[in-house]
Amino acid sequence: MRKLLTRRRSGFAYPIARRALLVPGVLFFLTACAIPGGLNTQVVVSGQLLDAQGRAQSGQAIELTLPAEYGMSEIDHEHGSAEEFGRRAQKRTAVTDFLGSFSAEFTPVEYSTAWWVLPPLGRFPRLPPEPMILIRVMDQPSTWYQVLLKDGDIVYTILTSNASGLVPARKNAMRRRISGKPGIEERGDMNVWVSDLRIRGKGSSSP
């Protein structure tokens, strides 16, 4: 039976084959070294509420909600809920002025990051995550607009509330339309999501 080739050092025998198996593990560790951390960001929403003819709707209350989960990474979700991390949903109510204008500013939120040391790639994500906000006009409180702010564009889904919670609204129901061009601005030491929305039309009172 052939003996395993060994090398002696300081009185101990280290099988070369075993040491060879350690190399891939060490390389994996070195090439996947990241330091977890966090940065602050903020979401600021402004806009104008118009009727179907484009005329300003003044004196209308608008509720905006930033969900508690905003800023959490997939790893965060694996370790607990937003409440367990001490996060809470933020709600703001704005009333439109004579031009139909409104604005809401949410409290800064910390979002999860990772600083890659090896390989030396720096911090990821480089920009704060895209926020999703819930908007409803209080003349039709059962209709919600789930708005995802993207760099230069928005994507939204219309929801309605019932006994089971929020569900997709009927496709044939008349709803308001939302447009706008959100983006990221540097404000001091933070990258801030800023959006200027146009909410236009008159929704149906039926769910």
PDB file of N, CA and C in Angstrom, residues 111-197:
ATOM      1  N   TYR A 111     -30.748  51.808   4.412  1.00  0.00           N
ATOM      2  CA  TYR A 111     -30.849  50.630   3.562  1.00  0.00           C
ATOM      3  C   TYR A 111     -29.552  49.826   3.644  1.00  0.00           C
ATOM      4  N   SER A 112     -29.691  48.522   3.464  1.00  0.00           N
ATOM      5  CA  SER A 112     -28.563  47.604   3.644  1.00  0.00           C
ATOM      6  C   SER A 112     -27.598  47.677   2.467  1.00  0.00           C
ATOM      7  N   THR A 113     -26.300  47.633   2.786  1.00  0.00           N
ATOM      8  CA  THR A 113     -25.251  47.622   1.770  1.00  0.00           C
ATOM      9  C   THR A 113     -24.209  46.576   2.145  1.00  0.00           C
ATOM     10  N   ALA A 114     -23.302  46.325   1.218  1.00  0.00           N
ATOM     11  CA  ALA A 114     -22.159  45.438   1.472  1.00  0.00           C
ATOM     12  C   ALA A 114     -20.935  46.049   0.805  1.00  0.00           C
ATOM     13  N   TRP A 115     -19.849  46.170   1.567  1.00  0.00           N
ATOM     14  CA  TRP A 115     -18.591  46.706   1.035  1.00  0.00           C
ATOM     15  C   TRP A 115     -17.684  45.531   0.684  1.00  0.00           C
ATOM     16  N   TRP A 116     -17.474  45.333  -0.619  1.00  0.00           N
ATOM     17  CA  TRP A 116     -16.667  44.206  -1.090  1.00  0.00           C
ATOM     18  C   TRP A 116     -15.191  44.564  -1.022  1.00  0.00           C
ATOM     19  N   VAL A 117     -14.479  43.830  -0.132  1.00  0.00           N
ATOM     20  CA  VAL A 117     -13.050  44.043   0.061  1.00  0.00           C
ATOM     21  C   VAL A 117     -12.249  43.204  -0.932  1.00  0.00           C
ATOM     22  N   LEU A 118     -12.604  41.941  -1.038  1.00  0.00           N
ATOM     23  CA  LEU A 118     -11.955  41.024  -1.978  1.00  0.00           C
ATOM     24  C   LEU A 118     -13.040  40.277  -2.744  1.00  0.00           C
ATOM     25  N   PRO A 119     -13.192  40.529  -4.022  1.00  0.00           N
ATOM     26  CA  PRO A 119     -12.435  41.491  -4.824  1.00  0.00           C
ATOM     27  C   PRO A 119     -12.792  42.930  -4.433  1.00  0.00           C
ATOM     28  N   PRO A 120     -11.875  43.881  -4.654  1.00  0.00           N
ATOM     29  CA  PRO A 120     -12.085  45.270  -4.217  1.00  0.00           C
ATOM     30  C   PRO A 120     -13.058  46.019  -5.135  1.00  0.00           C
ATOM     31  N   LEU A 121     -14.340  45.729  -4.987  1.00  0.00           N
ATOM     32  CA  LEU A 121     -15.364  46.317  -5.856  1.00  0.00           C
ATOM     33  C   LEU A 121     -16.047  47.533  -5.234  1.00  0.00           C
ATOM     34  N   GLY A 122     -15.815  47.759  -3.941  1.00  0.00           N
ATOM     35  CA  GLY A 122     -16.460  48.896  -3.291  1.00  0.00           C
ATOM     36  C   GLY A 122     -17.843  48.530  -2.769  1.00  0.00           C
ATOM     37  N   ARG A 123     -18.679  49.553  -2.599  1.00  0.00           N
ATOM     38  CA  ARG A 123     -19.986  49.372  -1.965  1.00  0.00           C
ATOM     39  C   ARG A 123     -21.063  49.028  -2.989  1.00  0.00           C
ATOM     40  N   PHE A 124     -21.915  48.078  -2.605  1.00  0.00           N
ATOM     41  CA  PHE A 124     -23.083  47.711  -3.397  1.00  0.00           C
ATOM     42  C   PHE A 124     -24.296  47.617  -2.476  1.00  0.00           C
ATOM     43  N   PRO A 125     -25.484  48.051  -2.918  1.00  0.00           N
ATOM     44  CA  PRO A 125     -25.705  48.733  -4.185  1.00  0.00           C
ATOM     45  C   PRO A 125     -25.123  50.139  -4.158  1.00  0.00           C
ATOM     46  N   ARG A 126     -24.773  50.634  -5.325  1.00  0.00           N
ATOM     47  CA  ARG A 126     -24.158  51.966  -5.393  1.00  0.00           C
ATOM     48  C   ARG A 126     -25.190  53.076  -5.194  1.00  0.00           C
ATOM     49  N   LEU A 127     -26.449  52.798  -5.513  1.00  0.00           N
ATOM     50  CA  LEU A 127     -27.525  53.758  -5.337  1.00  0.00           C
ATOM     51  C   LEU A 127     -28.598  53.156  -4.437  1.00  0.00           C
ATOM     52  N   PRO A 128     -29.379  53.975  -3.749  1.00  0.00           N
ATOM     53  CA  PRO A 128     -30.426  53.431  -2.879  1.00  0.00           C
ATOM     54  C   PRO A 128     -31.472  52.672  -3.683  1.00  0.00           C
ATOM     55  N   PRO A 129     -32.120  51.700  -3.066  1.00  0.00           N
ATOM     56  CA  PRO A 129     -33.102  50.885  -3.789  1.00  0.00           C
ATOM     57  C   PRO A 129     -34.310  51.703  -4.233  1.00  0.00           C
ATOM     58  N   GLU A 130     -34.968  51.200  -5.275  1.00  0.00           N
ATOM     59  CA  GLU A 130     -36.150  51.872  -5.799  1.00  0.00           C
ATOM     60  C   GLU A 130     -37.290  51.760  -4.788  1.00  0.00           C
ATOM     61  N   PRO A 131     -37.895  52.873  -4.406  1.00  0.00           N
ATOM     62  CA  PRO A 131     -38.977  52.805  -3.420  1.00  0.00           C
ATOM     63  C   PRO A 131     -40.325  52.504  -4.072  1.00  0.00           C
ATOM     64  N   MET A 132     -41.152  51.807  -3.328  1.00  0.00           N
ATOM     65  CA  MET A 132     -42.532  51.575  -3.708  1.00  0.00           C
ATOM     66  C   MET A 132     -43.413  52.265  -2.682  1.00  0.00           C
ATOM     67  N   ILE A 133     -44.298  53.130  -3.122  1.00  0.00           N
ATOM     68  CA  ILE A 133     -45.169  53.854  -2.201  1.00  0.00           C
ATOM     69  C   ILE A 133     -46.624  53.568  -2.552  1.00  0.00           C
ATOM     70  N   LEU A 134     -47.475  53.673  -1.531  1.00  0.00           N
ATOM     71  CA  LEU A 134     -48.911  53.530  -1.722  1.00  0.00           C
ATOM     72  C   LEU A 134     -49.552  54.913  -1.652  1.00  0.00           C
ATOM     73  N   ILE A 135     -50.400  55.209  -2.629  1.00  0.00           N
ATOM     74  CA  ILE A 135     -51.057  56.513  -2.703  1.00  0.00           C
ATOM     75  C   ILE A 135     -52.560  56.297  -2.840  1.00  0.00           C
ATOM     76  N   ARG A 136     -53.318  57.079  -2.106  1.00  0.00           N
ATOM     77  CA  ARG A 136     -54.766  57.090  -2.337  1.00  0.00           C
ATOM     78  C   ARG A 136     -55.296  58.505  -2.129  1.00  0.00           C
ATOM     79  N   VAL A 137     -56.274  58.865  -2.959  1.00  0.00           N
ATOM     80  CA  VAL A 137     -56.960  60.150  -2.813  1.00  0.00           C
ATOM     81  C   VAL A 137     -58.178  59.889  -1.947  1.00  0.00           C
ATOM     82  N   MET A 138     -58.353  60.692  -0.903  1.00  0.00           N
ATOM     83  CA  MET A 138     -59.313  60.353   0.124  1.00  0.00           C
ATOM     84  C   MET A 138     -60.767  60.572  -0.284  1.00  0.00           C
ATOM     85  N   ASP A 139     -61.023  61.121  -1.497  1.00  0.00           N
ATOM     86  CA  ASP A 139     -62.404  61.138  -1.979  1.00  0.00           C
ATOM     87  C   ASP A 139     -62.817  59.758  -2.474  1.00  0.00           C
ATOM     88  N   GLN A 140     -61.862  58.853  -2.594  1.00  0.00           N
ATOM     89  CA  GLN A 140     -62.110  57.469  -2.990  1.00  0.00           C
ATOM     90  C   GLN A 140     -61.167  56.567  -2.186  1.00  0.00           C
ATOM     91  N   PRO A 141     -61.399  56.443  -0.885  1.00  0.00           N
ATOM     92  CA  PRO A 141     -60.417  55.801   0.005  1.00  0.00           C
ATOM     93  C   PRO A 141     -60.220  54.310  -0.217  1.00  0.00           C
ATOM     94  N   SER A 142     -61.125  53.652  -0.936  1.00  0.00           N
ATOM     95  CA  SER A 142     -60.958  52.216  -1.153  1.00  0.00           C
ATOM     96  C   SER A 142     -60.046  51.901  -2.328  1.00  0.00           C
ATOM     97  N   THR A 143     -59.601  52.918  -3.074  1.00  0.00           N
ATOM     98  CA  THR A 143     -58.720  52.704  -4.220  1.00  0.00           C
ATOM     99  C   THR A 143     -57.310  53.159  -3.884  1.00  0.00           C
ATOM    100  N   TRP A 144     -56.344  52.265  -4.100  1.00  0.00           N
ATOM    101  CA  TRP A 144     -54.940  52.535  -3.821  1.00  0.00           C
ATOM    102  C   TRP A 144     -54.137  52.430  -5.110  1.00  0.00           C
ATOM    103  N   TYR A 145     -53.081  53.234  -5.176  1.00  0.00           N
ATOM    104  CA  TYR A 145     -52.152  53.175  -6.301  1.00  0.00           C
ATOM    105  C   TYR A 145     -50.785  52.771  -5.742  1.00  0.00           C
ATOM    106  N   GLN A 146     -50.351  51.574  -6.109  1.00  0.00           N
ATOM    107  CA  GLN A 146     -49.049  51.076  -5.679  1.00  0.00           C
ATOM    108  C   GLN A 146     -48.021  51.512  -6.711  1.00  0.00           C
ATOM    109  N   VAL A 147     -47.218  52.505  -6.349  1.00  0.00           N
ATOM    110  CA  VAL A 147     -46.348  53.193  -7.312  1.00  0.00           C
ATOM    111  C   VAL A 147     -44.892  52.837  -7.035  1.00  0.00           C
ATOM    112  N   LEU A 148     -44.224  52.267  -8.033  1.00  0.00           N
ATOM    113  CA  LEU A 148     -42.792  51.980  -7.954  1.00  0.00           C
ATOM    114  C   LEU A 148     -42.041  53.097  -8.671  1.00  0.00           C
ATOM    115  N   LEU A 149     -41.170  53.780  -7.928  1.00  0.00           N
ATOM    116  CA  LEU A 149     -40.382  54.867  -8.497  1.00  0.00           C
ATOM    117  C   LEU A 149     -39.102  54.296  -9.084  1.00  0.00           C
ATOM    118  N   LYS A 150     -38.933  54.488 -10.372  1.00  0.00           N
ATOM    119  CA  LYS A 150     -37.721  54.046 -11.052  1.00  0.00           C
ATOM    120  C   LYS A 150     -37.004  55.276 -11.578  1.00  0.00           C
ATOM    121  N   ASP A 151     -35.741  55.130 -11.908  1.00  0.00           N
ATOM    122  CA  ASP A 151     -34.961  56.270 -12.379  1.00  0.00           C
ATOM    123  C   ASP A 151     -35.489  56.728 -13.738  1.00  0.00           C
ATOM    124  N   GLY A 152     -36.262  57.813 -13.736  1.00  0.00           N
ATOM    125  CA  GLY A 152     -36.797  58.369 -14.971  1.00  0.00           C
ATOM    126  C   GLY A 152     -38.162  57.841 -15.363  1.00  0.00           C
ATOM    127  N   ASP A 153     -38.758  56.960 -14.567  1.00  0.00           N
ATOM    128  CA  ASP A 153     -40.039  56.383 -14.951  1.00  0.00           C
ATOM    129  C   ASP A 153     -40.745  55.870 -13.698  1.00  0.00           C
ATOM    130  N   ILE A 154     -42.040  55.608 -13.833  1.00  0.00           N
ATOM    131  CA  ILE A 154     -42.795  54.998 -12.748  1.00  0.00           C
ATOM    132  C   ILE A 154     -43.586  53.816 -13.308  1.00  0.00           C
ATOM    133  N   VAL A 155     -43.849  52.860 -12.427  1.00  0.00           N
ATOM    134  CA  VAL A 155     -44.710  51.726 -12.751  1.00  0.00           C
ATOM    135  C   VAL A 155     -45.721  51.639 -11.611  1.00  0.00           C
ATOM    136  N   TYR A 156     -47.008  51.560 -11.947  1.00  0.00           N
ATOM    137  CA  TYR A 156     -47.977  51.504 -10.859  1.00  0.00           C
ATOM    138  C   TYR A 156     -49.050  50.462 -11.127  1.00  0.00           C
ATOM    139  N   THR A 157     -49.614  49.972 -10.029  1.00  0.00           N
ATOM    140  CA  THR A 157     -50.699  49.002 -10.040  1.00  0.00           C
ATOM    141  C   THR A 157     -51.853  49.575  -9.231  1.00  0.00           C
ATOM    142  N   ILE A 158     -53.070  49.378  -9.714  1.00  0.00           N
ATOM    143  CA  ILE A 158     -54.245  49.889  -9.020  1.00  0.00           C
ATOM    144  C   ILE A 158     -54.840  48.771  -8.173  1.00  0.00           C
ATOM    145  N   LEU A 159     -55.027  49.052  -6.895  1.00  0.00           N
ATOM    146  CA  LEU A 159     -55.554  48.081  -5.953  1.00  0.00           C
ATOM    147  C   LEU A 159     -56.835  48.613  -5.322  1.00  0.00           C
ATOM    148  N   THR A 160     -57.622  47.711  -4.786  1.00  0.00           N
ATOM    149  CA  THR A 160     -58.804  48.109  -4.034  1.00  0.00           C
ATOM    150  C   THR A 160     -58.828  47.343  -2.720  1.00  0.00           C
ATOM    151  N   SER A 161     -59.382  47.931  -1.701  1.00  0.00           N
ATOM    152  CA  SER A 161     -59.395  47.298  -0.385  1.00  0.00           C
ATOM    153  C   SER A 161     -60.731  46.619  -0.143  1.00  0.00           C
ATOM    154  N   ASN A 162     -60.656  45.423   0.440  1.00  0.00           N
ATOM    155  CA  ASN A 162     -61.861  44.715   0.868  1.00  0.00           C
ATOM    156  C   ASN A 162     -61.554  44.007   2.178  1.00  0.00           C
ATOM    157  N   ALA A 163     -62.426  43.094   2.573  1.00  0.00           N
ATOM    158  CA  ALA A 163     -62.259  42.436   3.874  1.00  0.00           C
ATOM    159  C   ALA A 163     -60.966  41.631   3.966  1.00  0.00           C
ATOM    160  N   SER A 164     -60.439  41.161   2.832  1.00  0.00           N
ATOM    161  CA  SER A 164     -59.218  40.355   2.850  1.00  0.00           C
ATOM    162  C   SER A 164     -57.956  41.183   2.675  1.00  0.00           C
ATOM    163  N   GLY A 165     -58.086  42.480   2.518  1.00  0.00           N
ATOM    164  CA  GLY A 165     -56.917  43.349   2.341  1.00  0.00           C
ATOM    165  C   GLY A 165     -56.931  44.037   0.990  1.00  0.00           C
ATOM    166  N   LEU A 166     -55.748  44.276   0.446  1.00  0.00           N
ATOM    167  CA  LEU A 166     -55.629  44.938  -0.853  1.00  0.00           C
ATOM    168  C   LEU A 166     -55.548  43.891  -1.959  1.00  0.00           C
ATOM    169  N   VAL A 167     -56.390  44.048  -2.976  1.00  0.00           N
ATOM    170  CA  VAL A 167     -56.429  43.122  -4.109  1.00  0.00           C
ATOM    171  C   VAL A 167     -56.445  43.952  -5.396  1.00  0.00           C
ATOM    172  N   PRO A 168     -56.040  43.357  -6.535  1.00  0.00           N
ATOM    173  CA  PRO A 168     -56.081  44.093  -7.804  1.00  0.00           C
ATOM    174  C   PRO A 168     -57.487  44.582  -8.119  1.00  0.00           C
ATOM    175  N   ALA A 169     -57.569  45.809  -8.612  1.00  0.00           N
ATOM    176  CA  ALA A 169     -58.864  46.389  -8.964  1.00  0.00           C
ATOM    177  C   ALA A 169     -59.383  45.781 -10.262  1.00  0.00           C
ATOM    178  N   ARG A 170     -60.700  45.860 -10.466  1.00  0.00           N
ATOM    179  CA  ARG A 170     -61.292  45.381 -11.707  1.00  0.00           C
ATOM    180  C   ARG A 170     -60.763  46.183 -12.887  1.00  0.00           C
ATOM    181  N   LYS A 171     -60.444  45.508 -13.977  1.00  0.00           N
ATOM    182  CA  LYS A 171     -59.839  46.165 -15.125  1.00  0.00           C
ATOM    183  C   LYS A 171     -60.779  47.153 -15.801  1.00  0.00           C
ATOM    184  N   ASN A 172     -62.092  46.898 -15.734  1.00  0.00           N
ATOM    185  CA  ASN A 172     -63.028  47.763 -16.446  1.00  0.00           C
ATOM    186  C   ASN A 172     -63.477  48.972 -15.632  1.00  0.00           C
ATOM    187  N   ALA A 173     -62.939  49.115 -14.415  1.00  0.00           N
ATOM    188  CA  ALA A 173     -63.303  50.271 -13.590  1.00  0.00           C
ATOM    189  C   ALA A 173     -62.467  51.478 -13.993  1.00  0.00           C
ATOM    190  N   MET A 174     -63.096  52.650 -14.030  1.00  0.00           N
ATOM    191  CA  MET A 174     -62.392  53.882 -14.373  1.00  0.00           C
ATOM    192  C   MET A 174     -61.546  54.329 -13.184  1.00  0.00           C
ATOM    193  N   ARG A 175     -60.295  54.620 -13.454  1.00  0.00           N
ATOM    194  CA  ARG A 175     -59.387  55.030 -12.384  1.00  0.00           C
ATOM    195  C   ARG A 175     -58.598  56.247 -12.820  1.00  0.00           C
ATOM    196  N   ARG A 176     -57.970  56.862 -11.839  1.00  0.00           N
ATOM    197  CA  ARG A 176     -57.058  57.951 -12.165  1.00  0.00           C
ATOM    198  C   ARG A 176     -55.803  57.402 -12.818  1.00  0.00           C
ATOM    199  N   ARG A 177     -55.137  58.236 -13.582  1.00  0.00           N
ATOM    200  CA  ARG A 177     -53.875  57.865 -14.212  1.00  0.00           C
ATOM    201  C   ARG A 177     -52.748  58.644 -13.562  1.00  0.00           C
ATOM    202  N   ILE A 178     -51.587  57.996 -13.424  1.00  0.00           N
ATOM    203  CA  ILE A 178     -50.436  58.632 -12.781  1.00  0.00           C
ATOM    204  C   ILE A 178     -49.269  58.633 -13.756  1.00  0.00           C
ATOM    205  N   SER A 179     -48.606  59.769 -13.855  1.00  0.00           N
ATOM    206  CA  SER A 179     -47.402  59.889 -14.677  1.00  0.00           C
ATOM    207  C   SER A 179     -46.365  60.697 -13.903  1.00  0.00           C
ATOM    208  N   GLY A 180     -45.130  60.654 -14.368  1.00  0.00           N
ATOM    209  CA  GLY A 180     -44.072  61.408 -13.698  1.00  0.00           C
ATOM    210  C   GLY A 180     -42.704  60.881 -14.051  1.00  0.00           C
ATOM    211  N   LYS A 181     -41.687  61.610 -13.640  1.00  0.00           N
ATOM    212  CA  LYS A 181     -40.298  61.244 -13.912  1.00  0.00           C
ATOM    213  C   LYS A 181     -39.485  61.367 -12.627  1.00  0.00           C
ATOM    214  N   PRO A 182     -39.486  60.337 -11.814  1.00  0.00           N
ATOM    215  CA  PRO A 182     -38.681  60.371 -10.577  1.00  0.00           C
ATOM    216  C   PRO A 182     -37.199  60.184 -10.870  1.00  0.00           C
ATOM    217  N   GLY A 183     -36.391  60.528  -9.905  1.00  0.00           N
ATOM    218  CA  GLY A 183     -34.947  60.352 -10.042  1.00  0.00           C
ATOM    219  C   GLY A 183     -34.263  60.518  -8.704  1.00  0.00           C
ATOM    220  N   ILE A 184     -32.941  60.424  -8.709  1.00  0.00           N
ATOM    221  CA  ILE A 184     -32.134  60.516  -7.490  1.00  0.00           C
ATOM    222  C   ILE A 184     -31.338  61.818  -7.501  1.00  0.00           C
ATOM    223  N   GLU A 185     -31.393  62.538  -6.391  1.00  0.00           N
ATOM    224  CA  GLU A 185     -30.629  63.769  -6.230  1.00  0.00           C
ATOM    225  C   GLU A 185     -29.697  63.641  -5.032  1.00  0.00           C
ATOM    226  N   GLU A 186     -28.545  64.269  -5.122  1.00  0.00           N
ATOM    227  CA  GLU A 186     -27.625  64.329  -3.981  1.00  0.00           C
ATOM    228  C   GLU A 186     -28.004  65.524  -3.109  1.00  0.00           C
ATOM    229  N   ARG A 187     -28.312  65.243  -1.865  1.00  0.00           N
ATOM    230  CA  ARG A 187     -28.647  66.297  -0.909  1.00  0.00           C
ATOM    231  C   ARG A 187     -27.783  66.093   0.329  1.00  0.00           C
ATOM    232  N   GLY A 188     -26.746  66.890   0.423  1.00  0.00           N
ATOM    233  CA  GLY A 188     -25.799  66.703   1.517  1.00  0.00           C
ATOM    234  C   GLY A 188     -25.069  65.385   1.349  1.00  0.00           C
ATOM    235  N   ASP A 189     -25.127  64.543   2.392  1.00  0.00           N
ATOM    236  CA  ASP A 189     -24.431  63.257   2.337  1.00  0.00           C
ATOM    237  C   ASP A 189     -25.371  62.117   1.974  1.00  0.00           C
ATOM    238  N   MET A 190     -26.563  62.439   1.444  1.00  0.00           N
ATOM    239  CA  MET A 190     -27.525  61.403   1.101  1.00  0.00           C
ATOM    240  C   MET A 190     -27.929  61.498  -0.367  1.00  0.00           C
ATOM    241  N   ASN A 191     -28.215  60.318  -0.955  1.00  0.00           N
ATOM    242  CA  ASN A 191     -28.889  60.248  -2.241  1.00  0.00           C
ATOM    243  C   ASN A 191     -30.377  60.125  -1.967  1.00  0.00           C
ATOM    244  N   VAL A 192     -31.162  61.080  -2.472  1.00  0.00           N
ATOM    245  CA  VAL A 192     -32.577  61.189  -2.148  1.00  0.00           C
ATOM    246  C   VAL A 192     -33.414  60.901  -3.392  1.00  0.00           C
ATOM    247  N   TRP A 193     -34.428  60.053  -3.214  1.00  0.00           N
ATOM    248  CA  TRP A 193     -35.388  59.827  -4.282  1.00  0.00           C
ATOM    249  C   TRP A 193     -36.375  60.987  -4.310  1.00  0.00           C
ATOM    250  N   VAL A 194     -36.470  61.654  -5.461  1.00  0.00           N
ATOM    251  CA  VAL A 194     -37.370  62.796  -5.625  1.00  0.00           C
ATOM    252  C   VAL A 194     -38.287  62.505  -6.810  1.00  0.00           C
ATOM    253  N   SER A 195     -39.572  62.709  -6.633  1.00  0.00           N
ATOM    254  CA  SER A 195     -40.511  62.446  -7.721  1.00  0.00           C
ATOM    255  C   SER A 195     -41.533  63.573  -7.824  1.00  0.00           C
ATOM    256  N   ASP A 196     -41.906  63.906  -9.043  1.00  0.00           N
ATOM    257  CA  ASP A 196     -42.927  64.904  -9.324  1.00  0.00           C
ATOM    258  C   ASP A 196     -44.018  64.200 -10.129  1.00  0.00           C
ATOM    259  N   LEU A 197     -45.130  63.892  -9.479  1.00  0.00           N
ATOM    260  CA  LEU A 197     -46.176  63.073 -10.074  1.00  0.00           C
ATOM    261  C   LEU A 197     -47.352  63.917 -10.553  1.00  0.00           C
TER     262      LEU A 197
END
